[in-house]
XYZ file of C-alpha atoms in Angstrom:
786
model
C 6.232 3.137 4.151
C 8.726 5.577 2.583
C 6.975 8.733 3.829
C 6.456 7.518 7.400
C 9.902 8.596 8.705
C 9.139 12.181 7.645
C 6.189 12.480 10.035
C 6.854 14.104 13.402
C 7.664 11.722 16.243
C 4.291 11.975 17.998
C 2.362 11.239 14.821
C 4.653 8.348 13.913
C 3.981 6.892 17.359
C 0.214 7.154 16.841
C 0.386 5.388 13.482
C 2.624 2.615 14.764
C 0.423 2.104 17.829
C -2.571 1.447 15.572
C -0.591 -1.222 13.743
C 1.492 -2.946 16.401
C 0.489 -2.068 19.959
C -1.133 -5.074 21.655
C -4.789 -4.698 22.595
C -5.121 -1.370 20.825
C -5.710 -1.598 17.069
C -4.649 -4.150 14.469
C -2.183 -5.613 17.023
C -0.397 -7.439 14.226
C 1.337 -10.736 14.946
C 3.885 -10.636 12.148
C 5.818 -7.943 10.283
C 7.190 -8.812 6.869
C 9.745 -6.374 5.439
C 11.700 -6.032 2.257
C 15.399 -6.808 2.209
C 16.308 -3.744 0.201
C 17.835 -4.496 -3.186
C 18.386 -1.047 -4.767
C 15.594 -1.596 -7.316
C 11.885 -0.981 -7.769
C 9.625 -3.233 -5.740
C 6.251 -1.656 -6.698
C 6.154 1.813 -5.113
C 9.842 2.615 -4.903
C 13.283 1.227 -4.235
C 14.751 0.338 -0.872
C 18.509 0.625 -0.299
C 20.603 -2.493 -0.012
C 22.862 -3.183 2.942
C 25.476 -4.117 0.322
C 25.461 -2.031 -2.854
C 28.701 -3.831 -3.754
C 30.352 -6.940 -2.390
C 32.795 -4.957 -0.245
C 30.235 -2.370 0.886
C 28.387 -3.440 4.035
C 26.306 -0.857 5.876
C 23.706 -1.911 8.402
C 22.042 1.478 8.853
C 20.462 2.052 5.455
C 16.738 2.203 4.915
C 13.662 2.669 7.071
C 12.913 -1.037 7.618
C 15.229 -1.246 10.640
C 13.271 1.581 12.238
C 9.984 -0.137 11.489
C 11.182 -3.476 12.850
C 12.500 -1.956 16.054
C 9.376 0.106 16.662
C 7.187 -2.950 16.144
C 9.327 -4.982 18.564
C 9.294 -2.179 21.121
C 5.498 -2.291 21.143
C 5.181 -6.048 21.000
C 8.309 -8.095 21.838
C 6.479 -11.229 20.673
C 5.803 -10.012 17.140
C 7.272 -12.298 14.489
C 9.608 -10.837 11.874
C 10.173 -11.859 8.269
C 12.545 -10.606 5.567
C 12.256 -11.127 1.814
C 14.175 -9.835 -1.204
C 12.366 -8.272 -4.155
C 15.587 -7.303 -5.970
C 19.284 -8.049 -5.596
C 22.456 -6.041 -6.198
C 24.098 -7.078 -9.460
C 27.133 -8.631 -7.770
C 25.009 -11.254 -5.958
C 24.376 -13.012 -9.280
C 27.867 -12.467 -10.711
C 26.390 -9.615 -12.793
C 23.835 -11.851 -14.500
C 20.050 -11.602 -14.383
C 19.569 -14.007 -11.475
C 20.992 -14.426 -7.965
C 20.700 -18.187 -8.466
C 23.707 -18.057 -10.809
C 25.890 -17.480 -7.758
C 24.039 -19.129 -4.851
C 26.965 -18.844 -2.435
C 27.121 -15.068 -2.903
C 23.347 -14.761 -2.648
C 23.305 -16.806 0.559
C 26.094 -14.742 2.094
C 24.227 -11.566 1.152
C 21.144 -12.819 2.999
C 23.266 -13.878 5.978
C 24.787 -10.404 6.142
C 21.310 -8.876 6.346
C 20.489 -11.209 9.236
C 23.794 -10.253 10.885
C 22.894 -6.579 10.488
C 19.575 -7.249 12.169
C 21.121 -9.154 15.072
C 24.413 -7.365 15.641
C 23.517 -3.770 14.795
C 19.825 -3.630 15.713
C 19.342 -6.407 18.311
C 16.736 -8.087 16.115
C 16.461 -11.845 15.761
C 14.626 -12.420 12.490
C 12.169 -15.316 12.655
C 11.647 -16.012 8.958
C 13.497 -15.363 5.721
C 12.306 -15.895 2.159
C 14.103 -16.208 -1.177
C 12.902 -14.001 -4.094
C 9.517 -12.338 -4.227
C 7.282 -13.766 -6.963
C 10.194 -14.931 -9.082
C 11.821 -18.297 -9.676
C 13.068 -20.287 -6.721
C 16.294 -22.273 -6.556
C 16.323 -25.541 -4.652
C 20.124 -25.392 -4.559
C 20.023 -21.924 -2.994
C 17.420 -22.900 -0.403
C 19.373 -25.984 0.667
C 22.601 -23.992 0.830
C 20.908 -21.209 2.770
C 19.627 -23.703 5.346
C 23.125 -25.080 5.844
C 24.599 -21.587 6.118
C 21.953 -20.482 8.604
C 22.651 -23.488 10.800
C 26.445 -23.103 10.695
C 26.503 -19.310 11.173
C 24.424 -18.867 14.283
C 20.905 -18.686 12.834
C 19.463 -22.163 13.442
C 16.128 -20.752 14.637
C 15.556 -18.593 11.564
C 13.077 -20.511 9.419
C 12.808 -20.455 5.645
C 9.592 -19.562 3.822
C 9.432 -20.478 0.141
C 8.774 -19.735 -2.594
C 6.699 -16.570 -1.993
C 4.923 -17.039 -5.308
C 2.799 -20.176 -5.835
C 2.592 -23.759 -4.581
C 4.878 -25.265 -7.247
C 7.769 -25.935 -4.888
C 5.679 -28.460 -2.956
C 5.959 -31.090 -5.658
C 9.742 -30.864 -5.657
C 9.831 -30.967 -1.857
C 8.008 -34.303 -1.930
C 10.806 -35.824 -4.030
C 13.817 -34.037 -2.487
C 14.334 -34.832 1.222
C 16.985 -32.136 1.687
C 14.716 -29.481 0.203
C 11.895 -30.755 2.404
C 14.135 -30.278 5.436
C 15.279 -26.834 4.295
C 11.843 -25.278 3.794
C 9.896 -24.779 6.999
C 6.831 -23.002 5.612
C 5.346 -23.146 2.127
C 4.220 -19.640 1.290
C 2.064 -18.653 -1.692
C 0.775 -15.278 -2.890
C -2.909 -14.586 -3.546
C -3.842 -18.277 -3.336
C -7.589 -17.652 -3.544
C -8.264 -19.465 -0.259
C -6.992 -22.742 -1.710
C -3.762 -24.689 -1.420
C -2.518 -27.464 -3.661
C -2.764 -31.122 -2.731
C 1.025 -31.362 -2.871
C 1.356 -28.455 -0.455
C -0.911 -30.216 2.029
C 0.983 -33.482 1.542
C 4.242 -31.847 2.653
C 2.855 -31.613 6.177
C 4.471 -28.191 6.463
C 2.822 -25.065 7.751
C 1.138 -23.261 4.866
C 0.824 -19.503 4.564
C -0.722 -16.889 2.343
C 2.576 -15.070 2.598
C 1.116 -12.161 0.601
C -2.574 -11.484 0.155
C -5.302 -8.847 -0.228
C -3.726 -5.835 -2.087
C -7.304 -4.569 -2.366
C -8.318 -0.939 -2.022
C -8.830 -0.158 1.652
C -12.500 0.790 1.742
C -15.104 -1.410 3.417
C -15.207 -3.751 0.428
C -11.462 -4.202 0.805
C -11.974 -4.855 4.504
C -14.658 -7.398 3.621
C -12.128 -9.118 1.373
C -9.613 -9.167 4.224
C -12.077 -10.523 6.805
C -13.134 -13.297 4.462
C -9.500 -14.266 3.817
C -8.503 -14.305 7.473
C -10.988 -17.096 8.161
C -11.287 -18.891 4.851
C -7.574 -19.190 4.172
C -7.667 -21.640 7.059
C -11.142 -23.124 6.603
C -10.732 -23.722 2.857
C -6.963 -23.719 2.350
C -5.467 -24.839 5.683
C -3.218 -21.775 5.714
C -2.403 -20.719 9.262
C -0.955 -17.308 8.401
C -2.183 -14.508 6.139
C -0.046 -11.431 5.491
C -1.501 -8.278 3.984
C 0.301 -6.383 1.265
C 0.764 -3.674 2.013
C 1.126 -2.682 5.616
C 0.859 1.089 5.350
C 0.070 3.314 2.373
C 2.771 5.824 3.225
C 3.964 6.498 -0.292
C 2.999 9.130 -2.813
C -0.493 9.100 -4.300
C -0.041 8.335 -7.966
C 2.223 5.356 -7.324
C 0.787 1.879 -8.001
C -1.733 0.232 -5.716
C -2.400 3.323 -3.643
C -4.500 2.733 -0.541
C -4.353 -1.080 -0.423
C -3.376 -0.977 3.237
C -4.478 -0.970 6.868
C -3.838 2.769 7.050
C -3.003 5.707 4.802
C -0.259 8.160 5.745
C 0.710 10.129 2.655
C 1.156 13.658 4.022
C 3.945 14.015 6.583
C 3.983 17.771 5.941
C 0.397 18.136 7.225
C 0.395 15.297 9.744
C -2.728 13.849 8.135
C -3.354 10.105 8.141
C -6.348 7.783 7.977
C -7.209 4.702 10.024
C -9.152 2.312 7.807
C -11.743 -0.200 8.957
C -9.351 -3.109 8.396
C -7.410 -2.040 11.501
C -10.271 -2.851 13.835
C -11.651 -5.815 11.910
C -8.201 -7.416 12.125
C -8.383 -7.074 15.898
C -11.074 -9.782 15.981
C -8.285 -12.267 15.292
C -5.118 -10.658 16.601
C -6.332 -9.394 19.968
C -7.920 -12.725 20.863
C -5.045 -15.008 19.877
C -1.276 -15.016 20.043
C 1.440 -16.393 17.763
C 1.788 -20.100 18.415
C -1.889 -20.793 19.083
C -3.415 -23.703 17.178
C -6.371 -23.790 14.814
C -8.955 -26.469 15.453
C -9.566 -28.869 12.600
C -12.062 -28.395 9.802
C -14.104 -31.585 10.104
C -17.191 -32.965 11.798
C -15.481 -33.072 15.198
C -13.347 -29.962 14.830
C -13.990 -26.376 15.751
C -13.713 -24.715 12.334
C -15.944 -24.853 9.291
C -18.834 -23.389 7.306
C -22.194 -22.188 8.577
C -25.336 -23.686 7.092
C -26.402 -20.332 5.659
C -23.000 -19.218 4.445
C -19.993 -17.773 6.159
C -17.301 -19.426 8.228
C -16.037 -19.895 11.743
C -12.511 -20.647 12.898
C -11.532 -21.690 16.402
C -8.087 -21.272 17.943
C -6.739 -22.620 21.217
C -3.855 -21.417 23.348
C -2.376 -24.895 23.770
C -2.448 -27.811 21.368
C -4.142 -30.015 24.007
C -7.045 -27.573 24.182
C -6.221 -26.144 27.593
C -5.972 -22.447 28.302
C -7.843 -19.765 26.423
C -9.788 -20.290 23.229
C -11.416 -17.943 20.719
C -13.914 -18.428 17.914
C -14.007 -15.905 15.043
C -17.000 -15.851 12.685
C -17.563 -13.992 9.409
C -20.519 -13.681 7.045
C -19.283 -11.180 4.484
C -21.543 -10.834 1.441
C -19.968 -12.183 -1.736
C -20.363 -8.893 -3.616
C -18.879 -6.882 -0.750
C -15.838 -9.050 -0.168
C -14.305 -9.225 -3.632
C -10.539 -8.929 -3.574
C -8.754 -7.403 -6.522
C -7.306 -10.865 -7.218
C -7.995 -13.692 -7.796
C -11.625 -14.172 -8.848
C -14.171 -15.183 -6.226
C -16.570 -18.102 -6.871
C -20.208 -17.364 -6.129
C -21.617 -18.041 -2.664
C -24.473 -16.665 -0.579
C -24.892 -15.660 3.050
C -27.878 -15.036 5.294
C -28.186 -13.864 8.877
C -28.132 -16.885 11.122
C -28.362 -17.862 14.755
C -25.783 -20.518 15.457
C -25.155 -22.659 18.516
C -21.720 -23.887 19.522
C -21.125 -26.887 21.794
C -17.918 -26.917 23.815
C -16.474 -30.087 25.283
C -13.284 -31.113 27.024
C -10.842 -28.449 28.255
C -12.663 -25.670 26.393
C -15.879 -26.433 28.256
C -14.001 -26.535 31.558
C -12.401 -23.136 30.923
C -15.676 -21.533 29.870
C -17.630 -23.017 32.779
C -15.014 -21.897 35.289
C -15.374 -18.320 34.066
C -19.162 -18.461 33.772
C -19.174 -16.141 30.771
C -17.549 -15.503 27.416
C -16.444 -12.252 25.851
C -18.392 -11.098 22.774
C -17.098 -8.493 20.289
C -18.749 -7.528 17.016
C -18.145 -5.606 13.808
C -20.655 -4.967 11.027
C -19.449 -3.377 7.801
C -21.902 -0.960 6.221
C -21.925 0.902 2.956
C -23.242 3.938 1.118
C -22.672 6.367 3.936
C -24.004 4.244 6.774
C -21.699 4.062 9.763
C -20.066 0.711 10.386
C -19.864 -0.974 13.753
C -16.179 -1.634 14.294
C -14.815 -3.845 17.055
C -17.458 -3.085 19.683
C -17.578 -4.964 22.961
C -20.987 -6.446 23.773
C -22.395 -7.798 27.013
C -20.658 -11.097 27.853
C -22.432 -14.351 27.110
C -23.368 -16.225 30.328
C -22.537 -19.934 30.145
C -22.937 -22.989 32.370
C -22.350 -26.708 32.038
C -25.091 -28.862 30.598
C -25.859 -32.207 32.258
C -23.484 -33.934 29.842
C -20.645 -31.608 30.874
C -20.654 -29.555 27.683
C -21.120 -25.813 27.456
C -23.411 -24.359 24.796
C -23.746 -20.787 23.587
C -25.710 -19.170 20.778
C -24.916 -16.046 18.756
C -26.589 -14.348 15.820
C -24.203 -13.629 12.960
C -25.430 -10.830 10.663
C -24.587 -10.406 6.995
C -21.352 -8.381 6.655
C -20.621 -9.159 10.278
C -17.492 -10.358 12.088
C -17.898 -11.778 15.584
C -15.410 -13.003 18.145
C -16.359 -15.125 21.165
C -13.514 -15.802 23.582
C -12.515 -16.764 27.080
C -10.281 -13.652 27.073
C -12.524 -11.398 29.166
C -9.865 -8.771 29.763
C -7.118 -7.340 27.608
C -8.677 -6.675 24.195
C -9.578 -3.017 23.722
C -10.378 -0.511 21.000
C -7.674 2.118 21.147
C -7.455 5.387 19.286
C -6.604 9.058 19.447
C -8.246 12.282 18.362
C -8.604 12.894 14.641
C -5.313 13.867 13.014
C -4.920 17.195 11.223
C -6.683 17.731 7.916
C -4.896 17.079 4.653
C -3.116 20.020 3.055
C -1.102 20.685 -0.091
C 2.658 20.290 -0.015
C 4.210 23.509 1.387
C 5.792 25.607 -1.345
C 8.310 27.208 -1.536
C 10.455 24.429 -0.096
C 14.204 23.927 0.183
C 16.588 21.406 1.727
C 20.376 21.555 2.118
C 20.496 18.023 3.646
C 22.743 19.130 6.519
C 20.368 18.017 9.278
C 20.181 14.310 8.432
C 22.128 11.407 9.927
C 24.734 9.906 7.634
C 23.430 7.171 5.326
C 19.818 8.269 5.798
C 17.282 9.052 3.075
C 16.203 12.693 2.747
C 12.605 13.616 3.509
C 10.047 13.492 0.700
C 12.374 12.026 -1.945
C 10.986 8.697 -3.141
C 13.554 6.718 -5.127
C 11.990 4.818 -8.039
C 15.223 3.349 -9.387
C 18.654 3.592 -7.837
C 19.185 4.671 -4.250
C 20.154 7.993 -2.677
C 21.628 8.545 0.765
C 23.042 11.465 2.709
C 26.852 11.553 2.952
C 29.617 14.033 3.669
C 30.505 15.720 0.368
C 33.902 16.744 1.819
C 33.266 20.203 0.390
C 32.895 22.837 3.124
C 30.601 24.864 0.895
C 28.157 21.975 0.621
C 28.593 19.893 3.764
C 26.196 16.962 3.676
C 24.565 16.132 0.358
C 22.666 13.235 -1.127
C 24.461 10.828 -3.455
C 23.131 8.201 -5.861
C 24.809 5.032 -4.604
C 24.030 2.155 -6.980
C 26.943 1.518 -9.380
C 25.179 -0.693 -11.922
C 21.712 -1.940 -12.742
C 20.609 -4.447 -10.075
C 18.908 -7.776 -10.625
C 15.556 -6.089 -10.922
C 12.058 -7.125 -9.994
C 10.253 -4.546 -12.146
C 12.420 -3.612 -15.127
C 14.266 -0.546 -13.814
C 15.947 1.647 -16.434
C 18.057 4.312 -14.690
C 18.125 6.050 -11.295
C 15.365 8.554 -10.637
C 13.878 9.915 -7.408
C 10.541 11.770 -7.320
C 9.388 14.520 -5.004
C 6.274 16.475 -4.047
C 2.794 15.906 -5.445
C 1.615 14.238 -8.619
C -0.896 17.075 -9.043
C 1.770 19.736 -9.653
C 1.473 21.414 -13.054
C 3.396 24.700 -13.337
C 6.673 24.192 -11.468
C 9.966 26.012 -10.927
C 12.664 24.001 -9.131
C 16.435 23.672 -9.015
C 19.262 21.632 -7.526
C 23.036 21.787 -7.176
C 24.812 18.720 -8.524
C 28.324 17.322 -8.715
C 29.330 14.307 -10.801
C 31.490 12.053 -8.697
C 35.030 11.367 -9.972
C 34.256 7.636 -9.718
C 31.579 7.977 -12.425
C 32.052 7.061 -16.065
C 32.774 9.432 -18.937
C 29.101 9.285 -19.966
C 27.788 10.353 -16.544
C 25.015 12.954 -16.339
C 22.764 14.699 -13.845
C 19.092 15.260 -14.590
C 16.078 17.111 -13.291
C 12.419 16.626 -14.176
C 8.908 17.952 -13.703
C 5.362 16.705 -14.304
C 6.774 13.250 -13.720
C 4.540 10.180 -13.427
C 5.349 6.488 -13.384
C 8.023 4.434 -11.672
C 10.766 2.548 -13.511
C 10.330 4.319 -16.881
C 8.545 7.514 -15.954
C 7.068 10.136 -18.233
C 7.654 13.855 -17.739
C 9.759 16.743 -18.904
C 13.399 15.916 -18.137
C 16.659 17.683 -18.884
C 20.089 16.085 -18.429
C 23.543 17.625 -18.577
C 26.567 15.380 -18.987
C 30.317 15.114 -18.988
C 30.141 14.802 -22.780
C 29.375 18.535 -22.998
C 25.759 18.257 -24.141
C 22.315 18.777 -22.666
C 19.306 16.649 -23.606
C 15.591 17.189 -23.042
C 13.341 14.126 -23.141
C 9.863 13.002 -22.147
C 10.337 9.364 -21.151
C 13.200 7.890 -19.183
C 12.924 4.494 -20.823
C 12.586 5.091 -24.550
C 16.002 6.706 -25.113
C 14.511 9.397 -27.379
C 15.427 13.062 -27.043
C 13.005 15.938 -27.601
C 15.822 18.446 -28.005
C 19.536 18.698 -27.341
C 22.408 21.121 -27.527
C 25.889 22.080 -26.392
C 26.462 23.130 -22.795
C 27.316 26.809 -22.250
C 29.805 25.866 -19.512
C 31.978 22.789 -19.020
C 30.730 20.139 -16.617
C 33.605 18.173 -15.101
C 33.857 15.652 -12.258
C 34.161 17.080 -8.728
C 32.689 20.447 -9.801
C 29.430 21.750 -8.404
C 26.843 23.261 -10.754
C 23.227 24.365 -10.522
C 20.505 22.933 -12.767
C 17.040 24.510 -12.892
C 13.820 23.671 -14.739
C 10.601 25.658 -14.989
C 7.335 24.761 -16.746
C 4.375 27.066 -17.310
C 1.505 25.760 -19.379
C 2.983 24.070 -22.449
C 6.340 25.892 -22.249
C 9.507 24.819 -20.440
C 12.828 26.527 -19.726
C 16.057 25.173 -18.225
C 19.235 26.818 -16.969
C 22.730 25.607 -16.068
C 24.456 27.910 -13.588
C 21.926 30.589 -14.516
C 22.635 30.358 -18.266
C 19.716 29.250 -20.423
C 19.871 25.829 -22.044
C 16.491 26.471 -23.656
C 13.664 28.912 -23.004
C 9.936 28.597 -23.649
C 10.361 25.287 -25.445
C 7.047 23.768 -26.520
C 6.488 20.580 -24.482
C 2.857 20.014 -25.469
C 3.747 16.684 -27.107
C 4.923 15.345 -23.744
C 1.362 14.419 -22.754
C 2.294 15.097 -19.136
C -0.258 17.502 -17.622
C 0.915 17.157 -14.018
C 3.278 15.168 -11.824
C 6.107 15.147 -9.344
C 9.433 16.839 -9.674
C 12.449 14.548 -9.935
C 16.224 14.245 -9.927
C 18.225 11.512 -11.594
C 21.398 10.443 -13.346
C 20.244 10.554 -16.943
C 20.130 7.200 -18.721
C 22.858 5.352 -16.797
C 23.729 4.259 -13.270
C 26.263 6.801 -12.021
C 27.532 8.326 -8.777
C 26.097 11.856 -8.701
C 25.756 14.227 -5.758
C 22.811 16.591 -5.211
C 22.504 19.494 -2.798
C 20.394 22.583 -2.061
C 17.230 21.275 -3.633
C 14.534 23.947 -3.969
C 10.957 24.051 -5.229
C 10.405 27.743 -5.747
C 6.823 27.497 -6.968
C 4.322 24.785 -7.840
C 0.692 24.958 -8.940
C -1.688 22.146 -8.089
C -4.249 20.709 -10.477
C -7.317 18.710 -9.601
C -6.907 18.434 -5.853
C -6.953 22.210 -5.343
C -10.416 23.220 -6.449
C -11.924 26.659 -6.690
C -14.371 27.483 -3.871
C -17.459 25.321 -4.228
C -20.118 27.057 -6.289
C -23.293 26.141 -8.050
C -22.692 24.892 -11.574
C -19.307 23.251 -11.044
C -19.283 20.053 -13.104
C -18.381 16.714 -11.559
C -15.137 14.968 -12.515
C -13.090 11.989 -11.417
C -10.016 12.430 -9.219
C -7.721 9.890 -7.569
C -9.167 8.864 -4.202
C -5.837 9.290 -2.480
C -5.712 12.949 -3.523
C -9.429 13.688 -3.378
C -9.307 15.068 0.154
C -10.556 18.406 -1.125
C -13.879 19.392 0.438
C -15.469 19.321 -3.029
C -15.201 15.522 -2.979
C -17.012 14.743 0.278
C -20.751 14.354 0.704
C -23.339 13.438 3.306
C -26.135 11.159 2.106
C -29.720 11.395 3.347
C -31.616 8.131 3.039
C -34.884 9.993 3.566
C -34.441 12.529 0.771
C -31.801 10.764 -1.294
C -29.712 13.929 -1.313
C -25.917 14.127 -1.518
C -25.019 17.293 0.365
C -21.544 18.801 0.136
C -20.124 18.486 3.653
C -18.151 21.729 3.451
C -21.127 23.747 2.127
C -24.545 22.287 3.027
C -26.282 24.725 0.679
C -24.908 22.768 -2.289
C -25.964 19.307 -3.427
C -24.934 16.936 -6.177
C -27.461 17.113 -8.958
C -27.739 17.992 -12.628
C -26.709 21.149 -14.450
C -27.101 21.793 -18.160
C -26.657 19.436 -21.085
C -23.541 17.883 -22.532
C -23.690 19.096 -26.150
C -21.723 16.112 -27.417
C -24.158 13.494 -26.122
C -27.253 15.275 -24.908
C -26.931 13.684 -21.474
C -27.036 15.917 -18.372
C -23.826 16.617 -16.511
C -23.604 15.761 -12.826
C -22.760 18.989 -10.986
C -23.037 20.963 -7.768
C -26.344 22.813 -7.598
C -28.213 24.792 -4.965
C -29.978 22.282 -2.722
C -33.686 21.958 -3.483
C -35.637 19.082 -1.903
C -38.264 19.441 -4.647
C -35.728 18.881 -7.433
C -35.966 15.234 -8.523
C -32.523 15.402 -10.141
C -30.992 15.867 -6.676
C -32.485 12.592 -5.415
C -30.174 9.602 -5.666
C -31.319 6.040 -5.034
C -28.301 3.963 -4.007
C -29.160 0.535 -5.410
C -27.020 -2.517 -4.867
C -26.496 -4.149 -8.243
C -24.279 -7.215 -8.518
C -20.871 -6.243 -7.127
C -21.464 -2.618 -6.231
C -23.899 0.278 -5.991
C -25.538 2.203 -8.793
C -26.384 5.829 -8.074
C -29.799 6.006 -9.749
C -30.995 9.571 -10.277
C -34.577 10.813 -9.944
C -34.220 12.624 -13.266
C -36.727 11.484 -15.919
C -38.335 8.551 -14.127
C -35.168 7.142 -12.597
C -33.886 5.690 -15.817
C -30.477 7.331 -15.469
C -27.408 6.496 -13.388
C -24.253 8.349 -12.457
C -21.835 7.512 -15.267
C -18.265 8.379 -16.250
C -18.460 9.751 -19.775
C -17.068 7.437 -22.425
C -15.983 4.870 -19.808
C -12.977 7.062 -19.099
C -10.815 6.222 -16.073
C -8.424 9.153 -15.916
C -8.357 12.065 -13.496
C -10.440 14.911 -14.856
C -12.907 12.699 -16.732
C -16.448 14.076 -16.930
C -19.319 12.570 -14.902
C -22.819 12.606 -16.368
C -26.176 10.856 -16.258
C -26.658 7.960 -18.658
C -29.087 5.102 -19.069
C -28.465 2.582 -16.288
C -26.598 -0.386 -17.750
C -24.470 -1.793 -14.930
C -21.214 -0.902 -16.665
C -17.972 -0.487 -14.763
C -18.233 3.272 -15.219
C -21.535 3.209 -13.282
C -20.248 1.283 -10.271
C -19.695 3.415 -7.182
C -19.796 3.252 -3.410
C -20.094 6.071 -0.877
C -17.120 5.394 1.397
C -16.655 6.168 5.074
C -15.033 9.498 4.214
C -18.060 10.631 2.227
C -16.356 10.145 -1.134
C -18.168 8.586 -4.091
C -15.600 5.999 -5.198
C -15.762 4.209 -8.514
C -15.343 0.486 -7.862
C -15.639 -0.733 -11.426
C -12.113 0.208 -12.443
C -9.698 -1.924 -10.426
C -6.715 0.421 -10.153
C -6.267 3.179 -9.400
C -9.507 4.054 -7.632
C -11.158 7.381 -8.468
C -13.695 9.534 -6.619
C -16.386 11.879 -7.941
C -16.122 15.553 -7.098
C -17.136 18.941 -8.444
C -14.018 20.926 -9.187
C -13.352 23.839 -11.524
C -9.577 23.216 -11.656
C -9.708 20.335 -14.127
C -6.241 18.931 -14.972
C -4.901 19.782 -18.446
């Protein structure tokens, strides 16, 4: 959620309402956040509350904001903190926090103290180490420390990886007492026999991570029911909450919502928001699932699909809700793990209520009915729509019966909660737009210890502090003194900025190497940067050793060129470093004096990317101020005006907001009409001389042209776009099975390959579903990346 704080206040409120406001959107019951550890955790680093053992600051990072905003909307929401990485000192400067469990436990306690004492947040759950080894000694010590330091109600979830800890819990009574919930990641709807034997609550403490189109929502709906019905897990937590990080970072769009453009105010509400409401708006934390057995209220339908019943009170009194799903196997595949085959058919099912549930239903005389039906290939989905209530009355035996029809790809909720649940929403947000250039920031308008807008730290951590130099005022400083105990193999501090589609760039920054840094300290600047912990790009560093170095990869330690600095760089002195790239040539200047000019960087293999600042190859304290992007040219996402003959290419779905990537499908004619210019359709233009197969391209719409007719045929896990060209023997196909942005799209014999698997999503984009990550969309664009 790194970019969320940079949205304006009104837009932030809209986004957070969709996620957390009761009876509005997703109305989430639990918020799991990272305990920042100064190191990469997939899409960036989050700052630690303790960079060093004697450095405690409870105001760093955006998670406190997110937690407080969630609590403000729903005081009953449950909260959960987990570490992905740890500052080096917590493990006595080894590679594991478990080598110093007392320090690690105190570090976690200090985070809980920050939450309680500085932010009035009582954290409900705390984990150990995300998807890494667990330590029984640490967990037992942590439980004792929680109990003796004022946190007896904070419960421990472990291990946040797999079910392996359950076996040890069965043989270690103290560990059994310490762990309250056994949490596994991506369990595939199953839990181990040992996990069930513990008698503890079980949770899919991380799940989904599937691209947020309707297939991803189908995955999520299936998990929400089947994690209980098949795996007896009573909680399922989606990773990730909000795709508010730069397109081009890993796992883009695997979220309830997308909010990647604070500068334009654009965001997207995905179908998962309203499908989630079938569970969250009709239950509350603390409700109980009914058993999965012949006398229980949860199980499998005869013709496929599942139902799960939840009651307000364990004795069955109060409200109850039944949630049903019949998501087609091929339209509910998560990115991981694999999904065994099953089938579903539409089915009318009858439920028989007895006991307190029957009494509650009969007293009301009716039950609420809400439905969603996910649809594909341009058809509009039904999302969380209230239907006429179901009238009910007692049968002679005192039971209450009701019947509903559950469609394929449908989610249905029946509940005694007749009032409360609602489908909230606001007017469409502004359209997406390129990052505004020129751009500059002197960092003087930020609160102390905050993170500057648009900078996304990928290793290390920057925060705004007083430089104690009147000429510079506030500036941002890299704060991490040594490599943390990493989760993802960080190399050296680097923070990226802007858009991954930038090609020709001119940017600059003032820097000052802190006197506390080592003799090998350096400041660096980069362009056309891609990647996270060991990014590629064109970088130039200047150091206290009197040399400059140009390099193309932060992690390989190889220089492309180097030389002697024209001016001395000493601690506590401010300098200006600038880098410009045009085409295959780069130039860099220190204090306006050229370090190199028009250097050939064609071997970089970096056609486009973010800009970046960093500290060279080592963890150092370096200050940055007066950052400026003077010019930047976009590739791929900024297309020339749509015109007949433009060839189709692939582009990342998260950046393919350009009008040249959005189509309206006609089931009658089979046409794919460009939404922004209805005179143009997706068809065929010319021949590819290398293969003889026609290129897919924008052409003038002609209902008589068979090559503009597309038959969207479901085939196995996805849709094939079968073209009318030459007796329908050809499908839309990515040339050479390429998966990169800018790859050509052509017609080829239909073969069911991954490069022929597409779906027309709710935004009108033709998304390739065969390649797992990152997703790409088909568009006609003349500005093909280099």
